[in-house]
PDB file of C-alpha atoms in Angstrom:
ATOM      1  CA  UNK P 766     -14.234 -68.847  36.536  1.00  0.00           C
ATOM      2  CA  UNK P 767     -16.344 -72.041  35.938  1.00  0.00           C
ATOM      3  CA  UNK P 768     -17.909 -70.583  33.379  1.00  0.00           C
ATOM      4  CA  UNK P 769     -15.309 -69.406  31.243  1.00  0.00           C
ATOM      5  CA  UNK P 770     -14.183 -73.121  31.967  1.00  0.00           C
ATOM      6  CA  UNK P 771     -17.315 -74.771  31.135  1.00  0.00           C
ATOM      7  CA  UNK P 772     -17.503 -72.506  27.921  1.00  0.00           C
ATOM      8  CA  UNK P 773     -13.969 -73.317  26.831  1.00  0.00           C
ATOM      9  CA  UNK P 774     -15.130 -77.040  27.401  1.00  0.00           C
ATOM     10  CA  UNK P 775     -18.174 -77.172  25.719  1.00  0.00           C
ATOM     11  CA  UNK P 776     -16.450 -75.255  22.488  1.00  0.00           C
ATOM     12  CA  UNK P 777     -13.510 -77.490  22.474  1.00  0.00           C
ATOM     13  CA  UNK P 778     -15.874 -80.297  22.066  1.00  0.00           C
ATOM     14  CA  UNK P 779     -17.973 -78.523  19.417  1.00  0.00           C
ATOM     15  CA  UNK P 780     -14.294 -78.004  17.287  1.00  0.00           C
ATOM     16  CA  UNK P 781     -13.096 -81.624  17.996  1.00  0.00           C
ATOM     17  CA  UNK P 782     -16.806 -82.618  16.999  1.00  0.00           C
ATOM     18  CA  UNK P 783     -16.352 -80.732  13.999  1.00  0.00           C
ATOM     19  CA  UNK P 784     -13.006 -81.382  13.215  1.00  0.00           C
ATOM     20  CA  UNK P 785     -13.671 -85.601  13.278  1.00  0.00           C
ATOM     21  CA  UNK P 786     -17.582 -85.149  11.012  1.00  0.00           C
ATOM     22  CA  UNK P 787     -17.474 -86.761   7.727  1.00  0.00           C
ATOM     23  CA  UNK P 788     -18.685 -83.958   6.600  1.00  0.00           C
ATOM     24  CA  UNK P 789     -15.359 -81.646   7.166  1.00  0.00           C
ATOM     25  CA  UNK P 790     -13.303 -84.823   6.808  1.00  0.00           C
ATOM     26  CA  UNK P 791     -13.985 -85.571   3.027  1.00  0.00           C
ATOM     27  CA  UNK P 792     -13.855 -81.964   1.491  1.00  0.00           C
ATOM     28  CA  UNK P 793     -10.494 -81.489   2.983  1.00  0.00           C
ATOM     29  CA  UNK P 794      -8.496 -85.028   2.118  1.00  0.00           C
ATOM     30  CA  UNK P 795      -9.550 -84.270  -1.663  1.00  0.00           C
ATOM     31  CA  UNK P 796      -8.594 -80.522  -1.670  1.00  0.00           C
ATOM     32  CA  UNK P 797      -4.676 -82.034   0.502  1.00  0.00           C
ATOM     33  CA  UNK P 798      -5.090 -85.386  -2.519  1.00  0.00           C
ATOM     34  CA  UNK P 799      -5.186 -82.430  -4.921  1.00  0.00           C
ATOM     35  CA  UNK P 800      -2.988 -80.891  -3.503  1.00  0.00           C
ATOM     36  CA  UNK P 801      -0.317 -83.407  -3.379  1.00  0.00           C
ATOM     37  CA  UNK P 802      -1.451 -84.173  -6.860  1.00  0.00           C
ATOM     38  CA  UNK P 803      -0.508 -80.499  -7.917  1.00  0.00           C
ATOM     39  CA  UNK P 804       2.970 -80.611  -6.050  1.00  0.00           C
ATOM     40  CA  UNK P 805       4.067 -83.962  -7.681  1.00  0.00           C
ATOM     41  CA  UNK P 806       2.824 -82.907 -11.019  1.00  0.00           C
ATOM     42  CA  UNK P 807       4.861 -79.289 -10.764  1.00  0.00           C
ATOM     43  CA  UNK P 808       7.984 -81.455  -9.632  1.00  0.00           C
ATOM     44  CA  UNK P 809       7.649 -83.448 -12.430  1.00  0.00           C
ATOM     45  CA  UNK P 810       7.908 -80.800 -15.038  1.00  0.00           C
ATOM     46  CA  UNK P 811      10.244 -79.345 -13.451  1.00  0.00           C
ATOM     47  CA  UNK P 812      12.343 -81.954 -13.413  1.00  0.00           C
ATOM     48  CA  UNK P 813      11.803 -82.394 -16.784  1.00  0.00           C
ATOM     49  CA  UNK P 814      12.433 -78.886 -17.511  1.00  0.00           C
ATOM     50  CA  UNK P 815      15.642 -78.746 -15.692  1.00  0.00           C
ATOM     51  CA  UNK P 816      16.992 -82.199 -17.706  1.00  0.00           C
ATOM     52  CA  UNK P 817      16.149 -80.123 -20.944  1.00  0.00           C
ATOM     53  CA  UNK P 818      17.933 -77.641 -19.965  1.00  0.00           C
ATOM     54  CA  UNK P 819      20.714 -79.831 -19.498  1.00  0.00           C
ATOM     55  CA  UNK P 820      20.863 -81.137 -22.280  1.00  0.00           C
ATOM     56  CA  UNK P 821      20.885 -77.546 -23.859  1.00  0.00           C
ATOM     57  CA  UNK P 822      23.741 -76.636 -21.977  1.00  0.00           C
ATOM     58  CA  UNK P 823      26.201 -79.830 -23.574  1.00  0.00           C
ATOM     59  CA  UNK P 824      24.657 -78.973 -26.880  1.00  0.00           C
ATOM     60  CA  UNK P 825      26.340 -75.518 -26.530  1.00  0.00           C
ATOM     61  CA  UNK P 826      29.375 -76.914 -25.015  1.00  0.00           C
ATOM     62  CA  UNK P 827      29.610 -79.420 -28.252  1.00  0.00           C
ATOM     63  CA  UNK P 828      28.495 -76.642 -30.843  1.00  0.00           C
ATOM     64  CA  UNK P 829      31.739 -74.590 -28.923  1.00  0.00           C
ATOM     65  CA  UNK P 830      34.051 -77.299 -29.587  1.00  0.00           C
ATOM     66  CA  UNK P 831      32.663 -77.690 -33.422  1.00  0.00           C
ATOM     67  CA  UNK P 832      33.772 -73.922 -34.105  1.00  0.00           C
ATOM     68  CA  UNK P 833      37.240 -74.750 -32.551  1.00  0.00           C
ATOM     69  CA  UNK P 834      37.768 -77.624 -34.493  1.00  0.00           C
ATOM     70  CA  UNK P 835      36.635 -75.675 -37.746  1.00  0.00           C
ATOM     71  CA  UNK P 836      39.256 -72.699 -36.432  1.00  0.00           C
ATOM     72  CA  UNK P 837      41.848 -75.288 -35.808  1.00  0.00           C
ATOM     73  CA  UNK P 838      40.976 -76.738 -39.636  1.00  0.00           C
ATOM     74  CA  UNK P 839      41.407 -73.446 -40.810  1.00  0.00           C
ATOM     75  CA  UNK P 840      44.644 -72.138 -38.829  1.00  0.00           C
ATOM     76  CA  UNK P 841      46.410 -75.679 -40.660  1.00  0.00           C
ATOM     77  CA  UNK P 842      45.593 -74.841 -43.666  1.00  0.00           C
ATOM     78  CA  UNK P 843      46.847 -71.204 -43.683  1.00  0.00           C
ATOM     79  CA  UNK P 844      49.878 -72.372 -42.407  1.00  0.00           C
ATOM     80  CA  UNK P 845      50.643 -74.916 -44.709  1.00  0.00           C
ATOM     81  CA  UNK P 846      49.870 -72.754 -47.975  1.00  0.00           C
ATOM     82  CA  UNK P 847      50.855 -69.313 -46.213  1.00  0.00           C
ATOM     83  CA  UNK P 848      54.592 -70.141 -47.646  1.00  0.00           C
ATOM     84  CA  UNK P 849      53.245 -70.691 -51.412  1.00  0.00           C
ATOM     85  CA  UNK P 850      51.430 -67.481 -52.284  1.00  0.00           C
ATOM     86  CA  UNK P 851      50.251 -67.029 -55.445  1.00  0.00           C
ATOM     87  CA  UNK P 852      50.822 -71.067 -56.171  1.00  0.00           C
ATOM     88  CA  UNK P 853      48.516 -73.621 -56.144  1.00  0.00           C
ATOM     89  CA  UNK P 854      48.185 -74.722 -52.509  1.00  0.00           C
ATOM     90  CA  UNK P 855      49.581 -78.359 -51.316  1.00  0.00           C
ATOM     91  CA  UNK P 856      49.376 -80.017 -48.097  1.00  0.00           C
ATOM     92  CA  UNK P 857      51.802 -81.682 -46.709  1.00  0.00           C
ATOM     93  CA  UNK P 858      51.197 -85.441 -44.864  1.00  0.00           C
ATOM     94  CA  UNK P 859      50.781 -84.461 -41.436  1.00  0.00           C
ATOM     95  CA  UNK P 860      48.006 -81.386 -41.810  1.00  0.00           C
ATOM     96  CA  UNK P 861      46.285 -83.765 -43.904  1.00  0.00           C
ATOM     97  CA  UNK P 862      45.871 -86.335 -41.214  1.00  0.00           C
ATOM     98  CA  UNK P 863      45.460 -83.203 -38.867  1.00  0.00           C
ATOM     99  CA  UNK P 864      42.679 -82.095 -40.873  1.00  0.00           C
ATOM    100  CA  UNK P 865      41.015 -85.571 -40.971  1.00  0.00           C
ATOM    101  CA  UNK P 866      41.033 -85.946 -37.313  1.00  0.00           C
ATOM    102  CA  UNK P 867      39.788 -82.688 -36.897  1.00  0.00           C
ATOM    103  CA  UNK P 868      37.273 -83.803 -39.033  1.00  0.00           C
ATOM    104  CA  UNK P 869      35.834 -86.933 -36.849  1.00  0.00           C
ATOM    105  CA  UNK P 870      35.691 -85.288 -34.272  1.00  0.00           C
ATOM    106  CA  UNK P 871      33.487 -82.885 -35.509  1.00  0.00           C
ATOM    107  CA  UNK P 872      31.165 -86.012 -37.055  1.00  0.00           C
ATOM    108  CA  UNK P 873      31.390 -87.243 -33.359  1.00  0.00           C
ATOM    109  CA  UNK P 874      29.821 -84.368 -31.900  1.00  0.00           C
ATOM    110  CA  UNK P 875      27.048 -83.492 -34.655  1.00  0.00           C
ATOM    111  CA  UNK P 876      26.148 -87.291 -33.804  1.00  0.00           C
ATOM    112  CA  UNK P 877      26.159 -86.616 -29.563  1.00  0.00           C
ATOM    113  CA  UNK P 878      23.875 -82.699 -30.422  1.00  0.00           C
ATOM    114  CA  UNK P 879      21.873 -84.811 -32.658  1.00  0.00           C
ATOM    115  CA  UNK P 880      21.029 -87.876 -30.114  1.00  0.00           C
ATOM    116  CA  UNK P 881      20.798 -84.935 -27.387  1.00  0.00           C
ATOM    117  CA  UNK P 882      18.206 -82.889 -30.160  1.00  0.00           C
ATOM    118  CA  UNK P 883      16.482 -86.461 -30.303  1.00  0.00           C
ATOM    119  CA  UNK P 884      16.114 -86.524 -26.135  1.00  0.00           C
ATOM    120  CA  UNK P 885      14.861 -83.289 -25.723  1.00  0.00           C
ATOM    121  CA  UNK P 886      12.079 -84.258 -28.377  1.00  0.00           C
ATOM    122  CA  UNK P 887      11.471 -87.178 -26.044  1.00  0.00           C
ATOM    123  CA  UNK P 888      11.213 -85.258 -23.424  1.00  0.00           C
ATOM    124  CA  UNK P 889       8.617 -82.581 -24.646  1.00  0.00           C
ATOM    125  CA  UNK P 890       6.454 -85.493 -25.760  1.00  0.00           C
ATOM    126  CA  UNK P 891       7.485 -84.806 -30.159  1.00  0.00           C
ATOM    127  CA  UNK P 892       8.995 -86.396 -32.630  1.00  0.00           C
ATOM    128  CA  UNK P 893      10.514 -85.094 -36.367  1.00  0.00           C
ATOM    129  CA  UNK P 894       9.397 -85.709 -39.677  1.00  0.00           C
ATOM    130  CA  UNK P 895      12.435 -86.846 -41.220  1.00  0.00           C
ATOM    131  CA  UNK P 896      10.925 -85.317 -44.550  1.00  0.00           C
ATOM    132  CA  UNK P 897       9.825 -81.791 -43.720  1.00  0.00           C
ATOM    133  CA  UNK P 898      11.440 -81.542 -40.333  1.00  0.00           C
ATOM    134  CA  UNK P 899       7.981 -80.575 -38.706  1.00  0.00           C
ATOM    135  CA  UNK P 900       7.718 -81.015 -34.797  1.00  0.00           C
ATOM    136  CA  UNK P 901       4.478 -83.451 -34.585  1.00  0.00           C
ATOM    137  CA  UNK P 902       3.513 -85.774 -31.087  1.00  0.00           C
ATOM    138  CA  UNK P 903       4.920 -88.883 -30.314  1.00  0.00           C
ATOM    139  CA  UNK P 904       1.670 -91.099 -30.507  1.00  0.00           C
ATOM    140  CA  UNK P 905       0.783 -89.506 -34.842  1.00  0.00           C
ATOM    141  CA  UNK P 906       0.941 -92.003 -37.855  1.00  0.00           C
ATOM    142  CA  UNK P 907       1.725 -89.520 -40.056  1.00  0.00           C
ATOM    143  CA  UNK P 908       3.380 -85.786 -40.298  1.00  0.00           C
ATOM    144  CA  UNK P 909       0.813 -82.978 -40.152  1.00  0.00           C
ATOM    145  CA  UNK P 910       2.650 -80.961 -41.944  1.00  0.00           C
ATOM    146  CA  UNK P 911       3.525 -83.397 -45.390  1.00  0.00           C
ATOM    147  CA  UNK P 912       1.786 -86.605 -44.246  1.00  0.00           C
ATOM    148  CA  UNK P 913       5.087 -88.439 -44.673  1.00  0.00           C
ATOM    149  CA  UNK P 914       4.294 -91.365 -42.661  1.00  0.00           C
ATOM    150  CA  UNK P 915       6.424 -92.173 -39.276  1.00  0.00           C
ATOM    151  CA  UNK P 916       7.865 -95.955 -38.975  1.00  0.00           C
ATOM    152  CA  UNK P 917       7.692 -96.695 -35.527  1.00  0.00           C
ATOM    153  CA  UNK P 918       4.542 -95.367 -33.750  1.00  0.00           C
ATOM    154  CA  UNK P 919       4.946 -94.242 -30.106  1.00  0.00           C
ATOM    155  CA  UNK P 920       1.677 -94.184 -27.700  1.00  0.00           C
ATOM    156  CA  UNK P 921       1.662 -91.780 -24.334  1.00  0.00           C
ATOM    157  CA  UNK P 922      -0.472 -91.405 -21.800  1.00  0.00           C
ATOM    158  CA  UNK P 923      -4.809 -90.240 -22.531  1.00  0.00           C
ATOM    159  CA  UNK P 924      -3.900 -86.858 -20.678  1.00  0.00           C
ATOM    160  CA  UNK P 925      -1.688 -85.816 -23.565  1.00  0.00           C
ATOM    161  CA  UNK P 926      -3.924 -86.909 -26.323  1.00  0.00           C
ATOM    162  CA  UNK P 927      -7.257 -85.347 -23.967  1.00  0.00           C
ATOM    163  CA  UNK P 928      -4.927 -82.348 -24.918  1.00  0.00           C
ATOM    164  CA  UNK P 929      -4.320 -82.535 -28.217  1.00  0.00           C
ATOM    165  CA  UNK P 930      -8.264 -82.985 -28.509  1.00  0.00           C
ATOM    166  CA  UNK P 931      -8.904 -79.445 -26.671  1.00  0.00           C
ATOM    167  CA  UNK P 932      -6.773 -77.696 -28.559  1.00  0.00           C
ATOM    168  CA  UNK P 933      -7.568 -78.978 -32.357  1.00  0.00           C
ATOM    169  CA  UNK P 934      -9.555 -76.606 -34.209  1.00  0.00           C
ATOM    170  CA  UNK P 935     -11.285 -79.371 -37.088  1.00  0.00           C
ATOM    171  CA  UNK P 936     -11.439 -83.233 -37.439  1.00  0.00           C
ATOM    172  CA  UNK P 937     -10.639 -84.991 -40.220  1.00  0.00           C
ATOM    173  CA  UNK P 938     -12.954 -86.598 -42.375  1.00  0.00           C
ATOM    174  CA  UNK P 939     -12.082 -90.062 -42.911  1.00  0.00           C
ATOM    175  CA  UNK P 940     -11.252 -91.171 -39.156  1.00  0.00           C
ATOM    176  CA  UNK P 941     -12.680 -87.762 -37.038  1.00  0.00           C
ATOM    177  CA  UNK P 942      -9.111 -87.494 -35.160  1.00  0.00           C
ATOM    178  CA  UNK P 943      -8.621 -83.809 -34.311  1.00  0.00           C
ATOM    179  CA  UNK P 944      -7.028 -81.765 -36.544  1.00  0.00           C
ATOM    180  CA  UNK P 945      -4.209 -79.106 -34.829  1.00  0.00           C
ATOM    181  CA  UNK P 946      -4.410 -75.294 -35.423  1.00  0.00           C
ATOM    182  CA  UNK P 947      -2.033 -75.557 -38.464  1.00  0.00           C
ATOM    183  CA  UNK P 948      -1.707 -79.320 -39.623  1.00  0.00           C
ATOM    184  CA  UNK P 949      -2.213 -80.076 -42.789  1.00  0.00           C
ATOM    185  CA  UNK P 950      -2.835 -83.420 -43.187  1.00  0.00           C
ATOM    186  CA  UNK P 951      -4.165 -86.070 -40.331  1.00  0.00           C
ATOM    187  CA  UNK P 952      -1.505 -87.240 -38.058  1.00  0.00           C
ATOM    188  CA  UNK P 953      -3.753 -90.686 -37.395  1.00  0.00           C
ATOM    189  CA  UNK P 954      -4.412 -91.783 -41.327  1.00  0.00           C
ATOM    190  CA  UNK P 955      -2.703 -89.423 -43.083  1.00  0.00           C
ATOM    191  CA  UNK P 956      -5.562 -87.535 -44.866  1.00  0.00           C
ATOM    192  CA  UNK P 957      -5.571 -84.291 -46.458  1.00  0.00           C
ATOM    193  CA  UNK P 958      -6.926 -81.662 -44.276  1.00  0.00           C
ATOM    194  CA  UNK P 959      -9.144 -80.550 -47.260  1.00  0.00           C
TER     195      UNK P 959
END
């Protein structure tokens, strides 16, 4: 019995010995650092993700109440000139301020899905060229697609433009920024791809 004592001793030392070497120590606080790393990353997207999916949701919700409003234009306007068939149609006072009303509020929520549209874009890193309507990243000068050039120029973080770098198939010419798989012109000066 001492010896199965003395064994279990002398290994428990070895382990603890091996457990507190610098050499065990280091290898596994980068692989947990990474770790953590990957963990906060993954909850960042998908909390992201799940506020873009939000977002989605309220533009469906306002798109809903759009095609009610346009059913509700519709239904006062049939009954107004469903009397007078065959006649030239008129309306009377109150459908026309119906109708109106009905009409802002439809203006009110293509503004709230477009400001939504605009915070999704945020979200996913990408702005729209308000000329060609081409998805391009936040940080470009100019649209890849046209090369309309963008007014306010947004920088992110080196990770996204590392990124942008990997994936680009060409550079351009004049300033060697990266050209993407099917841009046209240079996002950074505005070049032709040519």
């Amino acid at each position: 019995m001492c010896t199965k004592q003395n064994t279990w001793m002398g290994l428990r030392v070895i382990y603890c010995r091996f457990i507190t070497s610098m050499k065990w120590r280091i290898p596994c606080m980068s692989f947990f650092d990474k770790m953590k790393k990957g963990v906060s990353d993954a909850g960042s997207k998908a909390k992201s993700l799940v506020e873009v999916n939000k977002f989605r949701l309220n533009i469906q919700s306002l798109e809903a109440e759009i095609q009610d409003r346009y059913k509700r234009i519709g239904q006062a306007v049939y009954q107004s000139t469903s009397d007078e068939i065959g006649s030239e149609p008129e309306l009377d006072q109150k459908t026309n301020v119906s109708i109106v009303q009905l009409c802002q509020e439809i203006r009110f929520r293509q503004q709230e899905i477009t400001a939504l549209n605009k915070k999704i874009l945020e979200l996913n890193h990408q702005k729209s060229c308000n000329k060609c309507g081409r998805l391009n990243q936040l940080e470009v000068k100019y649209c890849s697609e046209c090369g309309h050039e963008f007014t306010q120029v947004v920088t992110i973080d080196i990770v996204a433009e590392r990124a942008a770098t990997e994936n680009a198939d060409f550079t351009c010419s004049k300033c060697q920024e990266p050209f993407g798989q099917n841009d046209r012109f240079c996002g950074k000066c505005g070049a032709s791809r040519q």
